[in-house]
GROMACS .gro file of C-alpha atoms in nm:
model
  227
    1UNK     CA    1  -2.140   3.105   2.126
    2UNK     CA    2  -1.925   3.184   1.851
    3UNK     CA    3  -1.796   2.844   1.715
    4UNK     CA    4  -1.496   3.033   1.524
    5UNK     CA    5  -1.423   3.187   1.909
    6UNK     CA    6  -1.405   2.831   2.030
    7UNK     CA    7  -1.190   2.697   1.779
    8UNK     CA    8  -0.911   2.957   1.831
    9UNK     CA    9  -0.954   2.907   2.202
   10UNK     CA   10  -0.827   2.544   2.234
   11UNK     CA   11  -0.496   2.547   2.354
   12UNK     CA   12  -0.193   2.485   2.160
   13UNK     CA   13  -0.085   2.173   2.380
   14UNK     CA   14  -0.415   1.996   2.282
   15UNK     CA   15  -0.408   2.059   1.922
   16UNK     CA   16  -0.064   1.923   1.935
   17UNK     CA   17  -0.224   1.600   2.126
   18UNK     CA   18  -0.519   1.562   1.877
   19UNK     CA   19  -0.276   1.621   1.602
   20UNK     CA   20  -0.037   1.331   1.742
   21UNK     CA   21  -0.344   1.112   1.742
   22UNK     CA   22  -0.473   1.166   1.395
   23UNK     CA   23  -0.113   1.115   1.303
   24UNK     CA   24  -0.051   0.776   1.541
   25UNK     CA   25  -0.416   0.680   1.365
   26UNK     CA   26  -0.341   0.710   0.974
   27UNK     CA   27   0.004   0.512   1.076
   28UNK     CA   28  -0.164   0.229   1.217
   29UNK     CA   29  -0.448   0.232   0.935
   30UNK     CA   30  -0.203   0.232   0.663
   31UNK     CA   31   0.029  -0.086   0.796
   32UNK     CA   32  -0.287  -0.261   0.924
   33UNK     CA   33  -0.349  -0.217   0.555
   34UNK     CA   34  -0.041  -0.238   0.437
   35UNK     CA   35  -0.006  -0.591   0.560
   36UNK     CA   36  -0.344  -0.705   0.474
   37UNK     CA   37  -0.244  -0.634   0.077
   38UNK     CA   38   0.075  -0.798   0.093
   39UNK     CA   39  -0.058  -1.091   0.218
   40UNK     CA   40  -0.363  -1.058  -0.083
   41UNK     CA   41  -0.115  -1.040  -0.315
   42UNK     CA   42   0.101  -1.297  -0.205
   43UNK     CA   43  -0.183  -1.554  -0.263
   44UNK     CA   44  -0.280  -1.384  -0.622
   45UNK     CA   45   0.107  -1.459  -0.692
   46UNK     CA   46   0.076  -1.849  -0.543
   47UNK     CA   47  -0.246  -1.865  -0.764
   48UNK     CA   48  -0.097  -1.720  -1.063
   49UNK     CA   49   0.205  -1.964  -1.026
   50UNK     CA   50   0.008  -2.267  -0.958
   51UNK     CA   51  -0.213  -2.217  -1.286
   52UNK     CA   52   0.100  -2.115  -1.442
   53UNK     CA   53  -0.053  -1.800  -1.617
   54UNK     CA   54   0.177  -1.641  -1.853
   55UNK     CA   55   0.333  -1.240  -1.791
   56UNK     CA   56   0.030  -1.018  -1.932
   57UNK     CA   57   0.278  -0.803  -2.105
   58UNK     CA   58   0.405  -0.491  -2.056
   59UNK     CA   59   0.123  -0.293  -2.209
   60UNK     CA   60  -0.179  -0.443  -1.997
   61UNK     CA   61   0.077  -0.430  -1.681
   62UNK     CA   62   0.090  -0.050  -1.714
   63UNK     CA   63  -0.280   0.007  -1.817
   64UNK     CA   64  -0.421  -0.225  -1.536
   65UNK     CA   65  -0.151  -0.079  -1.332
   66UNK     CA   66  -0.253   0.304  -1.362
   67UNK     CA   67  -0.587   0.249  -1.424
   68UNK     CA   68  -0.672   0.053  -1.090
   69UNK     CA   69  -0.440   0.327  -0.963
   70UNK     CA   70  -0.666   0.603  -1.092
   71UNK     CA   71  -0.986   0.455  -0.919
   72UNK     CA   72  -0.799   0.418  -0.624
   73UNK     CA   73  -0.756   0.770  -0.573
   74UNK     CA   74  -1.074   0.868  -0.694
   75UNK     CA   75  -1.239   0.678  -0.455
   76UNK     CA   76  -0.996   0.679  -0.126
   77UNK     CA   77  -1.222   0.842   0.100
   78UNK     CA   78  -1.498   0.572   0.039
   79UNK     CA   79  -1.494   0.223   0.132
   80UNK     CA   80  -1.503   0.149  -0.228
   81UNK     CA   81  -1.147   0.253  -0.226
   82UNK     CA   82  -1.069  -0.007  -0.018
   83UNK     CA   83  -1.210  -0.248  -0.249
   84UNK     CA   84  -0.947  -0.071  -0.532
   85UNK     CA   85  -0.672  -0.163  -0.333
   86UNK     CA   86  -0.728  -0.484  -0.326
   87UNK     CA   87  -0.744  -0.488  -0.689
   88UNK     CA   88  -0.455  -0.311  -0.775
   89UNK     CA   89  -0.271  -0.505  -0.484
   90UNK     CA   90  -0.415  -0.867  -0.650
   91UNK     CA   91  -0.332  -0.726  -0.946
   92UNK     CA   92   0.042  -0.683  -0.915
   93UNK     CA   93   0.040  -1.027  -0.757
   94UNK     CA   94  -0.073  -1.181  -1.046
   95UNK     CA   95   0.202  -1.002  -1.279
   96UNK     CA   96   0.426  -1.110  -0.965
   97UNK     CA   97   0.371  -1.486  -1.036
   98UNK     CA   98   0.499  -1.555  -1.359
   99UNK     CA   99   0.858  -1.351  -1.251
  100UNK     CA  100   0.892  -1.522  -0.939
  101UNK     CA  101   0.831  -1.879  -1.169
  102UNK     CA  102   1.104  -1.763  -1.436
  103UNK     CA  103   1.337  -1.684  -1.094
  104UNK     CA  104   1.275  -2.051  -0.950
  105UNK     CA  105   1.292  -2.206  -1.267
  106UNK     CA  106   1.679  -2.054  -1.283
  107UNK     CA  107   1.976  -2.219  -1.125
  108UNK     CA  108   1.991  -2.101  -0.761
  109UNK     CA  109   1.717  -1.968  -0.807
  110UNK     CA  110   1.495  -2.081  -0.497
  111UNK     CA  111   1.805  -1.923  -0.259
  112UNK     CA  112   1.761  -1.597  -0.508
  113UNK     CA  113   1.381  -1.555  -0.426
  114UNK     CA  114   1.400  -1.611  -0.053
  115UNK     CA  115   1.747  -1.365  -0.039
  116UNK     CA  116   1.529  -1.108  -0.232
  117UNK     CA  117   1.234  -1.130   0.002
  118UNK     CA  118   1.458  -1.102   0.326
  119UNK     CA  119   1.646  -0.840   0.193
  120UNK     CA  120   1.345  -0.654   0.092
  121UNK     CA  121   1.214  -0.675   0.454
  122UNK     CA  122   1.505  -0.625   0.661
  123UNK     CA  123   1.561  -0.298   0.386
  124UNK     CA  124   1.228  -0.220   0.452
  125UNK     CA  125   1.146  -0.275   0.815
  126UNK     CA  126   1.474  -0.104   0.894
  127UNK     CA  127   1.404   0.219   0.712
  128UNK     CA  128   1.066   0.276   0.822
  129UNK     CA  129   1.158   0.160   1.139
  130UNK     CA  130   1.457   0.431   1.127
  131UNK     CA  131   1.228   0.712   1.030
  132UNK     CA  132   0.941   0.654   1.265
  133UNK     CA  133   1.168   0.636   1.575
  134UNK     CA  134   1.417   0.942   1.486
  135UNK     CA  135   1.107   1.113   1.282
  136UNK     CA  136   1.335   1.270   1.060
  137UNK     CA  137   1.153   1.501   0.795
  138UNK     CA  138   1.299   1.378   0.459
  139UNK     CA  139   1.108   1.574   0.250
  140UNK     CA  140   1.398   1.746   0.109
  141UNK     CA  141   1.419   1.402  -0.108
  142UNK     CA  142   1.104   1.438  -0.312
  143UNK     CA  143   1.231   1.657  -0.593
  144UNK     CA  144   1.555   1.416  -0.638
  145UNK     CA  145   1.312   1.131  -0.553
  146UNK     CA  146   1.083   1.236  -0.898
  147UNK     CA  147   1.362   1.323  -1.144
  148UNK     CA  148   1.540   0.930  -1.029
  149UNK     CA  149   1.178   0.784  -1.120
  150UNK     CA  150   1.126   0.961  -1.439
  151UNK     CA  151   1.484   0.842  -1.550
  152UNK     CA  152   1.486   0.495  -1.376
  153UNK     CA  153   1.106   0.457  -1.570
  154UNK     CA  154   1.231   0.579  -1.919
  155UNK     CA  155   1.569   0.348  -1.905
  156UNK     CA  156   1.337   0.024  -1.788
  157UNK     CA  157   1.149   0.103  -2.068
  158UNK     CA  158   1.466   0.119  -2.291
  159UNK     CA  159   1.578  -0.204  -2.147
  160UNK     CA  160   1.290  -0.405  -2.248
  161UNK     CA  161   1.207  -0.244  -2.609
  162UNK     CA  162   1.530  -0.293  -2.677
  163UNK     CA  163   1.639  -0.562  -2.500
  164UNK     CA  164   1.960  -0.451  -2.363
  165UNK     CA  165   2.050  -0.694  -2.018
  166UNK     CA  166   2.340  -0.456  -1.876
  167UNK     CA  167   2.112  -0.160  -1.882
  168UNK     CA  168   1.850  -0.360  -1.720
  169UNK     CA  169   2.075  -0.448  -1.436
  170UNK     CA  170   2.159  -0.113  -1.432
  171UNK     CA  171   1.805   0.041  -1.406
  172UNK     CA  172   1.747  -0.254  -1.086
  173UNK     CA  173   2.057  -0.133  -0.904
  174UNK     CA  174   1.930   0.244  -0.962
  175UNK     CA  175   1.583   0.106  -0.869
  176UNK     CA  176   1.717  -0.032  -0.531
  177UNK     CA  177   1.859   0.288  -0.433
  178UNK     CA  178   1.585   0.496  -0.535
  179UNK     CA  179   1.344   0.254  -0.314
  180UNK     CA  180   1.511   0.311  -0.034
  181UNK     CA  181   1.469   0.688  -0.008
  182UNK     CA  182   1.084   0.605  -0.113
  183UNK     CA  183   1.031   0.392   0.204
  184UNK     CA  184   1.215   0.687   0.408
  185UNK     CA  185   0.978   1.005   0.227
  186UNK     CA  186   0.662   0.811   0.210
  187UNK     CA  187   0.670   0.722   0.641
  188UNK     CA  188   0.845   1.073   0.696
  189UNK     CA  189   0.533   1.241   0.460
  190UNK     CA  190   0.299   1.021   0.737
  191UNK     CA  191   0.445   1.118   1.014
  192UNK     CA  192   0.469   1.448   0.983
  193UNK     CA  193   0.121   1.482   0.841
  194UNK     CA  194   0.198   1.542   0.425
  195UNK     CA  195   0.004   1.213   0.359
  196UNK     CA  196  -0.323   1.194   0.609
  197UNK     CA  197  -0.533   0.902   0.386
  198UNK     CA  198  -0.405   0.591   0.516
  199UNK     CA  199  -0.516   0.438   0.156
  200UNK     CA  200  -0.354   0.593  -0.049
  201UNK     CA  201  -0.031   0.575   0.212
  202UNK     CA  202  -0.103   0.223   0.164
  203UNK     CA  203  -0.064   0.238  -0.196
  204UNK     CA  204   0.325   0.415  -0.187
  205UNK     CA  205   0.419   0.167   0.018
  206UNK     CA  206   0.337  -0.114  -0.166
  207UNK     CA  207   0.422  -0.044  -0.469
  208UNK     CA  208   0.757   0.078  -0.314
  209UNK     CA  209   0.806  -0.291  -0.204
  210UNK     CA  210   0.686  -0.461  -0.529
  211UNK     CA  211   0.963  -0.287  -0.671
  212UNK     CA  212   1.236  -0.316  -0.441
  213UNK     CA  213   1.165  -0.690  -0.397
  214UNK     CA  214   1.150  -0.752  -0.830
  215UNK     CA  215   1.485  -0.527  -0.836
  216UNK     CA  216   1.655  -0.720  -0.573
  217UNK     CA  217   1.532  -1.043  -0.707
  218UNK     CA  218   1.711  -0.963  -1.082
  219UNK     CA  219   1.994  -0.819  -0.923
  220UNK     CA  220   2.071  -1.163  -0.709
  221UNK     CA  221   1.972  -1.376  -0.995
  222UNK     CA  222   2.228  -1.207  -1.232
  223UNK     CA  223   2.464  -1.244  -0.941
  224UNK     CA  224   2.361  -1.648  -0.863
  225UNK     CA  225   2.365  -1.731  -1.198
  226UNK     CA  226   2.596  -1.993  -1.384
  227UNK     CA  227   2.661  -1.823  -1.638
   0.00000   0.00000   0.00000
């Protein structure tokens, strides 16, 4: 029997179902996983607070950012990649402590942390919530997406070499926006199959949320603030 015969010969309804199912499959892998890292890095950041461990800099941020972000991806389709996430996941948790101290240690600033983190999930839950139920193709966004990050990335950068407060604000607001059209093409590139390894899904979306949530939260403490 001609396996290449018996391929072409399955019909188009049931490579449609299989499809849907590989599809349904890498969406509940990725916020199975999804939620499992939050939660990971939520304790790193309660750790990192307790034994009030200072900021690691900007420098070893980005190079234990992109380089637990490298092995990630080289090794997604292995259970060591799993292992990677939870690195890079623990990771950001620990850079996520010391922020999340300077917040609470501002007036307001207990009511600024718990506004950013509902805002970030309502923002978040209602997004991917709106993309999976309409399953809207928002692909169009990537190319507007990419340029945003580049700039958004660059100015941040400005911000803190230069420290220069109203551009930072101005980089978080752009941030916020920007976010928010990530949550909407990362579940539309699940759904409609541009992203198929639920690990590297995972990833997006997480860092997607770091941001948005460390955006909101210096937005809302400029806005809280005494001063």
């Amino acid at each position: 029997m001609n396996p290449l015969h018996s391929m072409n010969s399955i019909p188009v309804g049931q490579g449609a179902e299989i499809s849907a199912l590989s599809t349904n499959k890498v969406i509940r892998n990725t916020y199975m996983l999804l939620s499992a890292t939050l939660l990971f890095a939520a304790l790193t950041a309660m750790a990192s607070m307790a034994l009030k461990l200072p900021h690691p800099g900007i420098i070893v941020t980005l190079v234990g950012y992109f380089g637990l972000l490298f092995l990630t991806s080289k090794y997604r389709d292995s259970a060591t990649g799993l292992g990677f996430v939870f690195a890079l996941t623990g990771f950001m948790g620990y850079t996520l402590g010391p922020i999340v101290s300077h917040y609470l240690g501002l007036p307001n600033g207990g009511q600024t942390v718990a506004m950013a983190m509902g805002l970030t999930a309502a923002i978040f839950l209602g997004l991917s919530g709106y993309a999976l139920t309409t399953r809207k193709n928002f692909s169009y966004m990537s190319g507007f997406l990419m340029v945003g990050m580049i700039v958004g990335i660059v100015a941040s950068l400005g911000a803190v070499f230069f420290e220069l407060p109203a551009l930072s604000l101005a980089v978080s607001a752009i941030f916020v926006l920007l976010m928010s059209g990530m949550i909407l093409y990362e579940t539309s590139n699940i759904i409609h199959g541009g992203e198929t390894n639920y690990i590297m899904a995972t990833v997006g979306l997480f860092v997607t949320i770091f941001n948005l949530f460390t955006s909101l939260m210096q937005l809302l403490g400029f806005m809280n603030s005494d001063d």
